PDB file of C-alpha atoms in Angstrom:
ATOM      1  CA  MET R   1      73.664 189.553  92.291  1.00 83.00           C
ATOM      2  CA  ARG R   2      76.856 190.831  92.910  1.00 89.00           C
ATOM      3  CA  MET R   3      79.642 190.319  95.833  1.00 90.00           C
ATOM      4  CA  LEU R   4      79.790 192.960  98.133  1.00 96.00           C
ATOM      5  CA  HIS R   5      82.484 192.542 100.704  1.00 96.00           C
ATOM      6  CA  THR R   6      84.613 189.998 102.668  1.00 95.00           C
ATOM      7  CA  MET R   7      84.625 190.396 106.415  1.00 96.00           C
ATOM      8  CA  LEU R   8      87.844 189.728 108.336  1.00 96.00           C
ATOM      9  CA  ARG R   9      87.847 190.075 112.165  1.00 96.00           C
ATOM     10  CA  VAL R  10      90.837 191.839 113.300  1.00 97.00           C
ATOM     11  CA  GLY R  11      92.628 192.375 116.635  1.00 96.00           C
ATOM     12  CA  ASP R  12      94.080 195.795 116.182  1.00 97.00           C
ATOM     13  CA  LEU R  13      91.913 197.891 113.896  1.00 98.00           C
ATOM     14  CA  ASP R  14      94.064 200.869 113.678  1.00 97.00           C
ATOM     15  CA  LYS R  15      97.023 198.546 112.403  1.00 97.00           C
ATOM     16  CA  SER R  16      94.924 196.745 110.085  1.00 97.00           C
ATOM     17  CA  ILE R  17      93.665 199.798 108.620  1.00 98.00           C
ATOM     18  CA  ASP R  18      97.317 201.201 108.290  1.00 98.00           C
ATOM     19  CA  PHE R  19      98.312 198.008 106.584  1.00 98.00           C
ATOM     20  CA  TYR R  20      95.537 198.032 104.089  1.00 98.00           C
ATOM     21  CA  ILE R  21      95.851 201.824 103.080  1.00 98.00           C
ATOM     22  CA  ASN R  22      99.841 202.376 103.661  1.00 97.00           C
ATOM     23  CA  VAL R  23     100.870 199.010 102.382  1.00 97.00           C
ATOM     24  CA  LEU R  24      98.338 197.666 100.104  1.00 97.00           C
ATOM     25  CA  GLY R  25      96.940 200.997  98.734  1.00 97.00           C
ATOM     26  CA  MET R  26      93.453 200.826  99.485  1.00 98.00           C
ATOM     27  CA  LYS R  27      91.299 203.654 100.839  1.00 98.00           C
ATOM     28  CA  LEU R  28      89.211 203.740 103.985  1.00 98.00           C
ATOM     29  CA  LEU R  29      85.831 203.928 102.510  1.00 98.00           C
ATOM     30  CA  ARG R  30      83.990 204.330 105.641  1.00 97.00           C
ATOM     31  CA  ARG R  31      84.209 203.524 109.669  1.00 98.00           C
ATOM     32  CA  SER R  32      81.466 203.098 112.172  1.00 97.00           C
ATOM     33  CA  ASP R  33      81.494 202.392 116.192  1.00 97.00           C
ATOM     34  CA  TYR R  34      78.775 200.129 117.694  1.00 97.00           C
ATOM     35  CA  PRO R  35      79.162 201.137 121.353  1.00 97.00           C
ATOM     36  CA  ASP R  36      76.162 199.139 122.388  1.00 97.00           C
ATOM     37  CA  GLY R  37      77.507 196.200 120.572  1.00 97.00           C
ATOM     38  CA  LYS R  38      81.251 196.772 121.461  1.00 97.00           C
ATOM     39  CA  PHE R  39      82.433 196.555 117.886  1.00 97.00           C
ATOM     40  CA  THR R  40      83.803 198.933 115.072  1.00 98.00           C
ATOM     41  CA  LEU R  41      83.473 198.170 111.217  1.00 98.00           C
ATOM     42  CA  ALA R  42      85.819 199.727 108.739  1.00 98.00           C
ATOM     43  CA  PHE R  43      85.542 199.229 105.120  1.00 98.00           C
ATOM     44  CA  VAL R  44      88.526 199.459 102.794  1.00 98.00           C
ATOM     45  CA  GLY R  45      89.092 198.935  99.058  1.00 98.00           C
ATOM     46  CA  TYR R  46      90.283 200.026  95.808  1.00 98.00           C
ATOM     47  CA  GLY R  47      87.159 201.668  94.410  1.00 97.00           C
ATOM     48  CA  ASP R  48      83.393 202.811  95.656  1.00 94.00           C
ATOM     49  CA  GLU R  49      81.305 200.133  97.261  1.00 94.00           C
ATOM     50  CA  SER R  50      78.795 200.860  94.606  1.00 93.00           C
ATOM     51  CA  ASP R  51      80.675 198.971  92.058  1.00 93.00           C
ATOM     52  CA  THR R  52      83.497 197.096  93.416  1.00 95.00           C
ATOM     53  CA  THR R  53      83.939 194.497  96.061  1.00 96.00           C
ATOM     54  CA  VAL R  54      85.523 195.533  99.346  1.00 97.00           C
ATOM     55  CA  LEU R  55      86.742 194.230 102.813  1.00 97.00           C
ATOM     56  CA  GLU R  56      85.079 194.801 105.924  1.00 97.00           C
ATOM     57  CA  LEU R  57      87.362 194.820 108.991  1.00 97.00           C
ATOM     58  CA  THR R  58      85.602 193.870 112.230  1.00 97.00           C
ATOM     59  CA  HIS R  59      87.124 194.824 115.614  1.00 97.00           C
ATOM     60  CA  ASN R  60      85.326 193.354 118.405  1.00 97.00           C
ATOM     61  CA  TRP R  61      86.447 195.651 121.210  1.00 97.00           C
ATOM     62  CA  ASP R  62      86.980 192.738 123.906  1.00 96.00           C
ATOM     63  CA  THR R  63      89.046 190.702 121.451  1.00 94.00           C
ATOM     64  CA  GLY R  64      92.868 191.056 120.783  1.00 93.00           C
ATOM     65  CA  SER R  65      93.400 188.233 118.263  1.00 92.00           C
ATOM     66  CA  TYR R  66      91.761 185.238 116.583  1.00 92.00           C
ATOM     67  CA  ASP R  67      92.679 181.935 115.528  1.00 91.00           C
ATOM     68  CA  LEU R  68      92.608 181.978 111.719  1.00 89.00           C
ATOM     69  CA  GLY R  69      91.647 178.348 111.585  1.00 88.00           C
ATOM     70  CA  SER R  70      92.231 175.863 108.556  1.00 83.00           C
ATOM     71  CA  GLY R  71      89.307 176.921 106.594  1.00 83.00           C
ATOM     72  CA  TYR R  72      90.522 180.265 105.493  1.00 89.00           C
ATOM     73  CA  GLY R  73      92.552 180.343 102.262  1.00 93.00           C
ATOM     74  CA  HIS R  74      93.520 184.023 100.989  1.00 95.00           C
ATOM     75  CA  ILE R  75      92.410 187.078  99.409  1.00 96.00           C
ATOM     76  CA  ALA R  76      93.742 187.774  95.937  1.00 96.00           C
ATOM     77  CA  ILE R  77      94.572 191.112  94.472  1.00 97.00           C
ATOM     78  CA  GLU R  78      95.720 191.563  90.847  1.00 96.00           C
ATOM     79  CA  VAL R  79      98.950 193.670  90.340  1.00 97.00           C
ATOM     80  CA  GLU R  80     100.636 194.855  87.260  1.00 96.00           C
ATOM     81  CA  ASP R  81     104.072 193.456  88.792  1.00 97.00           C
ATOM     82  CA  ALA R  82     104.142 190.906  91.487  1.00 97.00           C
ATOM     83  CA  TYR R  83     107.947 191.508  91.935  1.00 98.00           C
ATOM     84  CA  ALA R  84     107.557 195.405  92.349  1.00 97.00           C
ATOM     85  CA  ALA R  85     104.420 194.660  94.536  1.00 97.00           C
ATOM     86  CA  CYS R  86     106.774 192.366  96.851  1.00 98.00           C
ATOM     87  CA  ASP R  87     109.575 195.322  97.119  1.00 98.00           C
ATOM     88  CA  ALA R  88     106.981 197.875  97.957  1.00 97.00           C
ATOM     89  CA  VAL R  89     105.463 195.708 100.613  1.00 98.00           C
ATOM     90  CA  LYS R  90     108.742 195.035 102.180  1.00 98.00           C
ATOM     91  CA  GLN R  91     109.744 198.831 102.068  1.00 98.00           C
ATOM     92  CA  LYS R  92     106.638 199.586 103.938  1.00 97.00           C
ATOM     93  CA  GLY R  93     107.412 197.230 106.744  1.00 96.00           C
ATOM     94  CA  GLY R  94     105.050 194.411 105.424  1.00 97.00           C
ATOM     95  CA  THR R  95     105.869 190.764 105.263  1.00 97.00           C
ATOM     96  CA  VAL R  96     106.332 188.807 102.075  1.00 98.00           C
ATOM     97  CA  THR R  97     105.626 184.894 102.739  1.00 98.00           C
ATOM     98  CA  ARG R  98     106.284 183.889  99.457  1.00 98.00           C
ATOM     99  CA  GLU R  99     108.219 185.892  96.983  1.00 98.00           C
ATOM    100  CA  ALA R 100     107.124 186.397  93.412  1.00 98.00           C
ATOM    101  CA  GLY R 101     107.496 183.817  90.753  1.00 97.00           C
ATOM    102  CA  PRO R 102     105.820 181.432  88.709  1.00 96.00           C
ATOM    103  CA  MET R 103     103.288 179.208  90.281  1.00 94.00           C
ATOM    104  CA  LYS R 104     103.960 175.614  90.759  1.00 90.00           C
ATOM    105  CA  HIS R 105     102.784 173.461  87.418  1.00 89.00           C
ATOM    106  CA  GLY R 106     102.080 176.899  85.877  1.00 89.00           C
ATOM    107  CA  LYS R 107     103.163 180.225  84.407  1.00 91.00           C
ATOM    108  CA  THR R 108     101.027 182.834  86.319  1.00 94.00           C
ATOM    109  CA  VAL R 109     103.362 184.684  88.519  1.00 96.00           C
ATOM    110  CA  ILE R 110     102.077 185.015  91.999  1.00 97.00           C
ATOM    111  CA  ALA R 111     103.369 186.083  95.557  1.00 98.00           C
ATOM    112  CA  PHE R 112     102.025 186.126  98.940  1.00 98.00           C
ATOM    113  CA  VAL R 113     102.111 188.563 101.895  1.00 98.00           C
ATOM    114  CA  THR R 114     100.444 188.552 105.238  1.00 97.00           C
ATOM    115  CA  ASP R 115      98.440 191.338 107.058  1.00 97.00           C
ATOM    116  CA  PRO R 116      99.168 192.267 110.709  1.00 96.00           C
ATOM    117  CA  ASP R 117      96.709 189.465 111.736  1.00 96.00           C
ATOM    118  CA  GLY R 118      98.161 186.579 109.645  1.00 96.00           C
ATOM    119  CA  TYR R 119      95.605 186.631 106.908  1.00 97.00           C
ATOM    120  CA  LYS R 120      97.042 185.720 103.443  1.00 97.00           C
ATOM    121  CA  ILE R 121      96.911 187.992 100.435  1.00 97.00           C
ATOM    122  CA  GLU R 122      98.061 186.527  97.245  1.00 97.00           C
ATOM    123  CA  PHE R 123      99.082 188.835  94.479  1.00 97.00           C
ATOM    124  CA  ILE R 124      98.550 187.573  91.024  1.00 97.00           C
ATOM    125  CA  GLN R 125     100.391 189.534  88.382  1.00 96.00           C
ATOM    126  CA  LYS R 126      98.435 190.894  85.488  1.00 93.00           C
ATOM    127  CA  LYS R 127      98.549 188.796  82.268  1.00 86.00           C
ATOM    128  CA  GLU R 128      99.754 190.271  79.124  1.00 69.00           C
ATOM    129  CA  GLN R 129      97.193 190.841  76.557  1.00 48.00           C
ATOM    130  CA  TYR R 130      97.833 188.930  73.356  1.00 41.00           C
ATOM    131  CA  ASN R 131      96.038 189.944  69.973  1.00 44.00           C
ATOM    132  CA  ALA R 132      94.849 187.366  67.754  1.00 45.00           C
ATOM    133  CA  ALA R 133      98.066 187.286  65.650  1.00 45.00           C
ATOM    134  CA  ASP R 134     100.416 186.428  68.438  1.00 39.00           C
TER     135      ASP R 134
END
């Protein structure tokens, strides 16, 4: 078994695609309209669906926004430098809701941003690799 994708319902598909591509650096992998069902599916990600997990953005044509509820947590993305990633998001008009820094009760550097629909995305800074002698 392998994880294929996570689906998010979005109110403005073009705005969401723009965020994931131009702010977070993903690629639009495919987009399909389903007129009979009145919805569009767009898949975005950092690599091909055949070997990476991607996001499915679902836009129901008659729904402009969603209540995120209390059950949703966040999507996590590994980044080389969480501080630089936050700066890049802000420069591209995105919203940083928790600046980069060590997590509470730990050393891992994290940050949080939100997408246009309010979904939380956590940046987790890649940990340095230590050799056995260190």
